[in-house]
Amino acid sequence: RNIELMPLQDENSLVLDILQDLQTDSIKTEEEIDSELKQKIYAVFQPFLNFSQNQDNFSEVYQRLKGYQYVLPQDIQEGDYIRYLNPKYFYDIQLMKGGFVSDIVKKKKQITLVNGNKVIKIFYPCMTLFRKLDSGDIIKQKILSSLMED
């Protein structure tokens, strides 16, 4: 197995980042993220589960959002990959394609996403947002879970 080692300085800064995140509780375990994800998806679907299409959509959305984390608009940064639930068509709620955040206009409460050659502008107070976990998030989760095992 080939493992590339990080330079010592990068390792130290990663460890310091993780320790700081642990102190501020900004790292969540995989189980905490999964539980919150399920709760937020259910909160969107729950009032509309009497529509049969939404019963199927609920479990499909949950499966498609594995590897994502529920996120508040103020925690989104440019470069994050975002997907979202839009309850506009409440009788058939779908997970929207999403894209990379290219601009956030807080005054207009608008996020601009780019996906390939498509530009999507969303009015975020109406949406439930999910951010794709990056490799740094996943490493932090694994370290946290190994610390919790001890």
Tab-separated table of C-alpha atoms in Angstrom:
chain	number	residue	atom	x	y	z
A	1	ARG	CA	0.000	0.000	0.000
A	2	ASN	CA	1.472	3.350	-1.056
A	3	ILE	CA	0.999	6.085	1.469
A	4	GLU	CA	2.384	9.535	0.791
A	5	LEU	CA	3.419	11.328	3.921
A	6	MET	CA	2.620	14.983	4.389
A	7	PRO	CA	5.423	17.347	5.238
A	8	LEU	CA	5.711	17.706	9.012
A	9	GLN	CA	4.522	21.333	8.924
A	10	ASP	CA	1.297	20.322	7.098
A	11	GLU	CA	0.704	17.491	9.587
A	12	ASN	CA	1.126	19.880	12.510
A	13	SER	CA	-1.314	22.401	11.069
A	14	LEU	CA	-3.838	19.611	10.387
A	15	VAL	CA	-3.537	18.402	13.993
A	16	LEU	CA	-3.930	21.969	15.301
A	17	ASP	CA	-7.004	22.482	13.083
A	18	ILE	CA	-8.538	19.263	14.375
A	19	LEU	CA	-7.851	20.147	18.022
A	20	GLN	CA	-9.361	23.607	17.532
A	21	ASP	CA	-12.418	22.123	15.800
A	22	LEU	CA	-12.822	19.612	18.641
A	23	GLN	CA	-12.804	22.417	21.210
A	24	THR	CA	-15.458	24.383	19.322
A	25	ASP	CA	-17.525	21.236	18.590
A	26	SER	CA	-17.416	21.971	14.857
A	27	ILE	CA	-16.454	18.388	14.013
A	28	LYS	CA	-19.331	15.942	14.102
A	29	THR	CA	-19.078	12.181	14.035
A	30	GLU	CA	-20.358	10.285	11.034
A	31	GLU	CA	-23.323	9.146	13.157
A	32	GLU	CA	-24.162	12.716	14.230
A	33	ILE	CA	-24.049	13.928	10.617
A	34	ASP	CA	-26.193	11.014	9.454
A	35	SER	CA	-28.753	11.560	12.209
A	36	GLU	CA	-28.989	15.301	11.518
A	37	LEU	CA	-29.254	14.608	7.779
A	38	LYS	CA	-32.166	12.226	8.290
A	39	GLN	CA	-33.923	14.671	10.662
A	40	LYS	CA	-33.617	17.602	8.242
A	41	ILE	CA	-34.820	15.573	5.256
A	42	TYR	CA	-37.769	14.298	7.323
A	43	ALA	CA	-38.610	17.849	8.431
A	44	VAL	CA	-38.975	18.889	4.773
A	45	PHE	CA	-40.983	15.820	3.724
A	46	GLN	CA	-43.106	15.226	6.839
A	47	PRO	CA	-45.951	17.675	6.062
A	48	PHE	CA	-46.259	16.202	2.550
A	49	LEU	CA	-45.839	12.456	3.101
A	50	ASN	CA	-49.524	11.935	2.293
A	51	PHE	CA	-48.497	12.341	-1.382
A	52	SER	CA	-47.369	8.854	-2.434
A	53	GLN	CA	-44.551	10.169	-4.634
A	54	ASN	CA	-42.961	11.829	-1.606
A	55	GLN	CA	-42.845	8.538	0.297
A	56	ASP	CA	-40.558	7.131	-2.417
A	57	ASN	CA	-38.650	10.392	-2.769
A	58	PHE	CA	-37.861	10.547	0.955
A	59	SER	CA	-35.769	7.373	1.012
A	60	GLU	CA	-34.208	8.138	-2.373
A	61	VAL	CA	-33.093	11.606	-1.222
A	62	TYR	CA	-31.648	10.156	1.976
A	63	GLN	CA	-29.593	7.620	-0.019
A	64	ARG	CA	-28.388	10.254	-2.505
A	65	LEU	CA	-27.220	12.545	0.292
A	66	LYS	CA	-24.783	10.031	1.794
A	67	GLY	CA	-21.491	11.925	1.971
A	68	TYR	CA	-23.287	15.249	2.502
A	69	GLN	CA	-23.943	17.321	5.599
A	70	TYR	CA	-26.879	19.586	6.432
A	71	VAL	CA	-25.587	23.145	6.452
A	72	LEU	CA	-26.941	26.554	7.407
A	73	PRO	CA	-26.611	29.314	4.804
A	74	GLN	CA	-24.156	31.289	6.959
A	75	ASP	CA	-21.798	28.270	7.043
A	76	ILE	CA	-21.525	28.002	3.263
A	77	GLN	CA	-18.340	29.182	1.590
A	78	GLU	CA	-17.410	29.788	-2.005
A	79	GLY	CA	-16.153	26.555	-3.527
A	80	ASP	CA	-18.464	24.275	-1.486
A	81	TYR	CA	-20.522	21.784	-3.488
A	82	ILE	CA	-24.168	22.233	-2.494
A	83	ARG	CA	-27.342	20.273	-3.198
A	84	TYR	CA	-30.718	21.379	-1.901
A	85	LEU	CA	-34.342	20.487	-1.357
A	86	ASN	CA	-36.876	22.893	-2.773
A	87	PRO	CA	-40.404	22.415	-1.355
A	88	LYS	CA	-41.981	24.508	-4.146
A	89	TYR	CA	-43.489	21.389	-5.759
A	90	PHE	CA	-44.561	19.986	-2.379
A	91	TYR	CA	-46.469	17.075	-3.957
A	92	ASP	CA	-43.233	15.712	-5.531
A	93	ILE	CA	-40.204	17.011	-3.582
A	94	GLN	CA	-36.946	16.294	-5.389
A	95	LEU	CA	-33.283	16.675	-4.523
A	96	MET	CA	-32.011	19.418	-6.808
A	97	LYS	CA	-28.828	18.945	-8.804
A	98	GLY	CA	-26.877	21.765	-7.156
A	99	GLY	CA	-23.336	22.866	-7.944
A	100	PHE	CA	-20.268	24.669	-6.689
A	101	VAL	CA	-20.894	27.920	-4.823
A	102	SER	CA	-19.485	30.787	-6.869
A	103	ASP	CA	-21.143	33.733	-5.134
A	104	ILE	CA	-23.129	34.485	-1.981
A	105	VAL	CA	-25.171	37.704	-1.813
A	106	LYS	CA	-26.369	37.995	1.776
A	107	LYS	CA	-28.439	41.139	1.139
A	108	LYS	CA	-30.524	39.325	-1.491
A	109	LYS	CA	-30.272	36.002	0.382
A	110	GLN	CA	-29.076	34.430	-2.826
A	111	ILE	CA	-26.461	31.806	-3.622
A	112	THR	CA	-25.074	31.333	-7.121
A	113	LEU	CA	-24.113	27.774	-8.033
A	114	VAL	CA	-22.161	26.637	-11.066
A	115	ASN	CA	-22.535	23.133	-12.469
A	116	GLY	CA	-20.739	22.625	-15.769
A	117	ASN	CA	-22.025	25.385	-18.034
A	118	LYS	CA	-25.180	25.931	-15.951
A	119	VAL	CA	-25.519	28.807	-13.492
A	120	ILE	CA	-28.177	28.353	-10.809
A	121	LYS	CA	-29.314	31.162	-8.504
A	122	ILE	CA	-31.214	30.084	-5.431
A	123	PHE	CA	-33.070	32.103	-2.824
A	124	TYR	CA	-31.759	30.219	0.192
A	125	PRO	CA	-34.351	30.995	2.917
A	126	CYS	CA	-36.756	28.664	1.074
A	127	MET	CA	-34.259	25.819	0.656
A	128	THR	CA	-32.781	23.105	2.838
A	129	LEU	CA	-29.081	23.009	1.982
A	130	PHE	CA	-26.567	20.159	2.054
A	131	ARG	CA	-22.803	20.465	1.583
A	132	LYS	CA	-20.682	17.668	0.162
A	133	LEU	CA	-18.093	16.543	2.695
A	134	ASP	CA	-14.558	17.058	1.442
A	135	SER	CA	-11.583	14.806	2.181
A	136	GLY	CA	-10.525	17.035	5.101
A	137	ASP	CA	-13.953	16.624	6.731
A	138	ILE	CA	-13.805	12.851	6.295
A	139	ILE	CA	-10.287	12.634	7.773
A	140	LYS	CA	-11.391	14.722	10.767
A	141	GLN	CA	-14.399	12.414	11.272
A	142	LYS	CA	-12.187	9.326	11.226
A	143	ILE	CA	-9.756	10.844	13.708
A	144	LEU	CA	-12.639	11.886	15.981
A	145	SER	CA	-14.204	8.418	15.881
A	146	SER	CA	-10.843	6.772	16.671
A	147	LEU	CA	-10.373	9.171	19.612
A	148	MET	CA	-13.847	8.313	20.886
A	149	GLU	CA	-13.109	4.565	20.713
A	150	ASP	CA	-10.219	4.886	23.177
